[in-house]
Short mmCIF file of C-alpha atoms in Angstrom, two decimals:
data_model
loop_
_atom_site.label_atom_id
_atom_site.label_comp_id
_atom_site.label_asym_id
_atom_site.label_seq_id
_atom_site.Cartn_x
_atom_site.Cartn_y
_atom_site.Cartn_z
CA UNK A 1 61.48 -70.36 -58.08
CA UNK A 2 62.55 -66.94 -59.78
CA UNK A 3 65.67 -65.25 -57.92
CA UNK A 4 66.13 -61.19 -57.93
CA UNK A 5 68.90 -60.32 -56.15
CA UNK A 6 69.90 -57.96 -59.04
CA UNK A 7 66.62 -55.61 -60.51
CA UNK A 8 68.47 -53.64 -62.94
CA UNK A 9 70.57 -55.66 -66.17
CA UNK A 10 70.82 -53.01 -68.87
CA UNK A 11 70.07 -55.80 -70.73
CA UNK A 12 66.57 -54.32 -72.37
CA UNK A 13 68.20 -50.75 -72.24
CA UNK A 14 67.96 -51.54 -76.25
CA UNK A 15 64.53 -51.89 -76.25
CA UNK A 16 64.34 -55.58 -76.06
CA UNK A 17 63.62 -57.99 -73.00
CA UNK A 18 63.55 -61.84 -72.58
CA UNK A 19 60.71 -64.55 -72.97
CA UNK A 20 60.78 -67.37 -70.76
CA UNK A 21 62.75 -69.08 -73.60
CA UNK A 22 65.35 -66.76 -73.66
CA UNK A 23 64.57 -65.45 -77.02
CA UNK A 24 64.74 -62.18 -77.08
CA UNK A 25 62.21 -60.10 -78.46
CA UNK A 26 61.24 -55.88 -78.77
CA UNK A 27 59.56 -54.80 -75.52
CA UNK A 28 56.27 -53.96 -77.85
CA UNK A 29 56.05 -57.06 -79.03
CA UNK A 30 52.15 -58.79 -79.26
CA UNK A 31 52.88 -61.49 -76.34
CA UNK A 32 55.19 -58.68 -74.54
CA UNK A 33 52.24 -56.62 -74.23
CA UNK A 34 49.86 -59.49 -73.88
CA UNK A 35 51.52 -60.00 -70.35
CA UNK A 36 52.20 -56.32 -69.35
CA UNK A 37 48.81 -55.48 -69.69
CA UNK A 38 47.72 -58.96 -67.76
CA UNK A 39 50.28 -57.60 -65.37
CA UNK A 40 48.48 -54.16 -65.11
CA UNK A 41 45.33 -56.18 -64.64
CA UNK A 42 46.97 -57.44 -61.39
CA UNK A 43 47.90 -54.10 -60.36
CA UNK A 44 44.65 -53.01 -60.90
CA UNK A 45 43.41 -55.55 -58.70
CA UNK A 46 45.78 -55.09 -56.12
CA UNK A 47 44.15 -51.27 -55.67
CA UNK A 48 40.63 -53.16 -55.43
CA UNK A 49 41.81 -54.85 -52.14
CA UNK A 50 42.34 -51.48 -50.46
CA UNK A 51 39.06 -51.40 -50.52
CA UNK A 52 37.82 -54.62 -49.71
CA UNK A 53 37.77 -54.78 -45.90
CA UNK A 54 34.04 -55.07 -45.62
CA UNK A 55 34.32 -58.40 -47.98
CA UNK A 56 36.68 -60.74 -46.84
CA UNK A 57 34.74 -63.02 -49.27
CA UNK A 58 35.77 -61.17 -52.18
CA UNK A 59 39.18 -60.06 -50.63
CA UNK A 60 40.20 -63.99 -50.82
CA UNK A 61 38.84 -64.69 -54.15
CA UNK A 62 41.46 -61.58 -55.82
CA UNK A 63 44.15 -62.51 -53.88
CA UNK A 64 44.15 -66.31 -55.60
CA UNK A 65 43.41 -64.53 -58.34
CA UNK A 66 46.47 -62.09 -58.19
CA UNK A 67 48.56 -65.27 -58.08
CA UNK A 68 46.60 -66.89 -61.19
CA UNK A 69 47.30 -63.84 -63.05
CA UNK A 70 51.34 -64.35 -62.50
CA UNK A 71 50.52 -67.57 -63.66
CA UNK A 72 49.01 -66.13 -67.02
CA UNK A 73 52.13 -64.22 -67.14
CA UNK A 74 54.40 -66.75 -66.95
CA UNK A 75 51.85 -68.92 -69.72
CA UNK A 76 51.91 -65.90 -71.99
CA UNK A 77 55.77 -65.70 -71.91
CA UNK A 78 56.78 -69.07 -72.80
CA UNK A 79 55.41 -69.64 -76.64
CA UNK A 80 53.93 -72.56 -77.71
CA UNK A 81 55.46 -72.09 -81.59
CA UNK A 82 55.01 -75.02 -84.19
CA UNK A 83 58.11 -76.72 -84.46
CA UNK A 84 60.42 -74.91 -82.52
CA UNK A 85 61.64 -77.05 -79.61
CA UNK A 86 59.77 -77.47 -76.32
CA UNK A 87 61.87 -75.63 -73.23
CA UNK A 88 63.96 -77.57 -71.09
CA UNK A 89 60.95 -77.59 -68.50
CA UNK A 90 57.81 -78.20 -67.98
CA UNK A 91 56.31 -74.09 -68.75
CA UNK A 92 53.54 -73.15 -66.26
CA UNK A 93 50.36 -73.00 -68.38
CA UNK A 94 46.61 -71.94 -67.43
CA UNK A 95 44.78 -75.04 -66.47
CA UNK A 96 40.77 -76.01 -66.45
CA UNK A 97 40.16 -75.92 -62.77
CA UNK A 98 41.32 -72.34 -62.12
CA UNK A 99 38.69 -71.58 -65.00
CA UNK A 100 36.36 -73.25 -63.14
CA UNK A 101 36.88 -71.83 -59.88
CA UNK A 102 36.35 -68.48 -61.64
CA UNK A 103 32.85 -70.24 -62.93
CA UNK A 104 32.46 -71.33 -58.87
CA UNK A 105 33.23 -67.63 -57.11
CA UNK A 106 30.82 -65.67 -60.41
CA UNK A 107 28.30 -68.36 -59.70
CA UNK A 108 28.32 -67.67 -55.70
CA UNK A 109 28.38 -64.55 -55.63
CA UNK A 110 25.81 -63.77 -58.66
CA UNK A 111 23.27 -65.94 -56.47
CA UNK A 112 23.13 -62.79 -54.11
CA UNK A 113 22.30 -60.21 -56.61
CA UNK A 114 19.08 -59.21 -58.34
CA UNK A 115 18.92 -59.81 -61.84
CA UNK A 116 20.02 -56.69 -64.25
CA UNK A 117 17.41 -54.85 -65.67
CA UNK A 118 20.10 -51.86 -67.05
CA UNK A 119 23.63 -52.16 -67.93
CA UNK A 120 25.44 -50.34 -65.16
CA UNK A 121 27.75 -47.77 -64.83
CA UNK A 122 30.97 -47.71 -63.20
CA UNK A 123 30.36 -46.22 -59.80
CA UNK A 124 28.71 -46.53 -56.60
CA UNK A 125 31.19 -47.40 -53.58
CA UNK A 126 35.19 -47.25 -53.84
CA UNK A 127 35.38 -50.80 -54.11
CA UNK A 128 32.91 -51.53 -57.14
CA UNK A 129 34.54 -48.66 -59.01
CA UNK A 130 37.91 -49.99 -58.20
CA UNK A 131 36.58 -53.31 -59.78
CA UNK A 132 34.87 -51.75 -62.80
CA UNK A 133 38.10 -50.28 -63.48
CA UNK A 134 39.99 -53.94 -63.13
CA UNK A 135 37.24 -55.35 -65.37
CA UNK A 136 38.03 -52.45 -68.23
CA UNK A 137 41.69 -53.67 -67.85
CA UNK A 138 41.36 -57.24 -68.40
CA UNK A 139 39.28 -56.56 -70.94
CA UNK A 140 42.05 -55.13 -72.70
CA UNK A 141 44.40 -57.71 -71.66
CA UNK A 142 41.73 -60.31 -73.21
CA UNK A 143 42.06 -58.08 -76.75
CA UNK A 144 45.88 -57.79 -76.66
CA UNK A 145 45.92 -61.93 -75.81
CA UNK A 146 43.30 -62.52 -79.12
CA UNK A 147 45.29 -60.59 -81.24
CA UNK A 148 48.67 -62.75 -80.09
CA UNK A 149 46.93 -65.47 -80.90
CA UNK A 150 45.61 -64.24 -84.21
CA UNK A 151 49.25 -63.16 -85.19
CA UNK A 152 50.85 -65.91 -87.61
CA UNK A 153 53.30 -68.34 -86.09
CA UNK A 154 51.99 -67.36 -82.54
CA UNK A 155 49.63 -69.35 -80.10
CA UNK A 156 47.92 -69.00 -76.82
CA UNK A 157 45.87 -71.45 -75.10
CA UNK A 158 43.04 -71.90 -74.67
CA UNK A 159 42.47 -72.34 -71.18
CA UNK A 160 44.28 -69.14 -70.57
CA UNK A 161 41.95 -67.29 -73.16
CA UNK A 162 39.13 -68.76 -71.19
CA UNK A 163 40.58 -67.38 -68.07
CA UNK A 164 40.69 -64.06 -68.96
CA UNK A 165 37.54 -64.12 -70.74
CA UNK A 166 36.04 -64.86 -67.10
CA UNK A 167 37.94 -62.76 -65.02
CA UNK A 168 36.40 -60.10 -66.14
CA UNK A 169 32.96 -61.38 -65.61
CA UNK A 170 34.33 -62.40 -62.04
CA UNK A 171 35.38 -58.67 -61.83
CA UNK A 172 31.59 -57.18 -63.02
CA UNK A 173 29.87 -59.48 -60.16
CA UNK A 174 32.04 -58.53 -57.66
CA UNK A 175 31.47 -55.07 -58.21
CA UNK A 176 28.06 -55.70 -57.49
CA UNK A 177 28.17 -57.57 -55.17
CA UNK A 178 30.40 -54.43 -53.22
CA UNK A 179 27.93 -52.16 -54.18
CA UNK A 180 25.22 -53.20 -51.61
CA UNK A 181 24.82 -56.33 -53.27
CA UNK A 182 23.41 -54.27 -56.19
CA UNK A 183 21.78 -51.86 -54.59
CA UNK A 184 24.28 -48.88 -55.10
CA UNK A 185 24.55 -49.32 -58.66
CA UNK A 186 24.80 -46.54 -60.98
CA UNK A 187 22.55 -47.72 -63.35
CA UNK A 188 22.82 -46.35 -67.34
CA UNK A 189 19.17 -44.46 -68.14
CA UNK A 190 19.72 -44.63 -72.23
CA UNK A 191 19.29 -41.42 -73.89
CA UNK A 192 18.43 -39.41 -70.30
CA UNK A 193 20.52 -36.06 -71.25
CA UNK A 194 19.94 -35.50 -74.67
#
C-alpha cells in the first residue's frame, strides 16, 4: 500500500517527477500526461456522483470505476519497455474482467433506453451533463494513452486501452440513462440555425 505521511518533496520542483520505476522523467512527458489526464477523468467523475442520488445504480458502478481508474494510473506509470528489466514487483496492470464488467454495466443499462435516432447533446439534467463532460475527458485520456503507445520505445496494454476505450461508452449510457432514461436528452437537429 502507498504511504503519505509527507505531500510535499521538492523533489519535482525541477520539473521532473517519478514513474513507478523510479526513473525519473519531465512532468510533460507522453505517459506523465497519459495518467494526469486519466486522473482528471476520475475527478471528473467524482463531480458526477454529486449528482447521482436518484441512481444508486449508477452511483455504484463510478465508484468501482473511480478505483479502476487508480488502477490505470498505476498501469500507465510503470512501463512495459523492451529490454529494460522488469520491477522488483509484480506492477498492477488493467485486466480483462474489469473490461468486461464495463461491457456488463453499458449492456444493463443500454437495455433501458430507446434506441438513438440523433446524436445528442450534452445537456438535460445535472447528472447527464456532469457525465457528458467525464465522457469528453476520457476521451482525451484515451488520445493522450494512443499516442504513448504510438511513441517509439513506449508501450501500453492493451487491456488498459480497451478500458478506456469503454469507459467512455459506459459514461455516454449513463448519461442517458440520468436523463429520464433518455427522455431529457438534448438531442442535435443538424443544420437547425443556419
Amino acid at each position: 500500500m502507498v504511504k503519505l505521511n509527507k505531500i510535499y518533496t521538492r523533489t519535482g520542483d525541477d520539473g521532473s517527477t517519478g514513474l513507478g520505476t523510479g526513473e525519473r522523467v519531465r512532468k510533460d512527458d507522453l505517459r506523465v500526461a497519459a495518467y494526469g489526464t486519466v486522473d482528471e477523468t476520475n475527478a471528473t467523475i467524482g463531480l458526477v456522483r454529486l449528482h447521482l442520488a436518484a441512481y444508486p445504480q449508477v452511483d455504484a458502478i463510478l465508484a468501482r470505476v473511480q478505483n479502476d481508474l487508480f488502477d490505470l494510473g498505476a498501469d500507465l506509470c510503470v512501463p512495459e519497455r523492451p529490454g529494460a528489466p522488469p520491477p522488483p514487483y509484480e506492477p498492477l496492470r488493467i485486466t480483462a474482467p474489469q473490461v468486461r464488467r464495463l461491457e456488463e454495466d453499458i449492456d444493463r443499462l443500454n437495455a433501458e433506453l430507446d434506441p438513438l435516432k440523433s446524436f445528442i447533446l450534452p445537456g438535460g439534467t445535472p447528472a447527464a451533463a456532469h457525465l457528458h463532460l467525464a465522457r469528453t475527458v476520457a476521451r482525451r485520456a484515451e488520445r493522450d494513452m494512443v499516442t504513448l503507445a504510438e511513441s517509439e520505445g513506449e508501450r501500453v496494454g492493451m487491456e488498459a486501452l480497451r478500458y478506456i476505450n469503454r469507459l467512455s461508452d459506459l459514461l455516454f449510457v449513463a448519461g442517458r440513462y440520468v436523463n429520464g432514461h433518455g427522455a431529457n436528452d438534448v438531442l442535435w437537429v443538424p443544420g437547425a440555425h443556419r
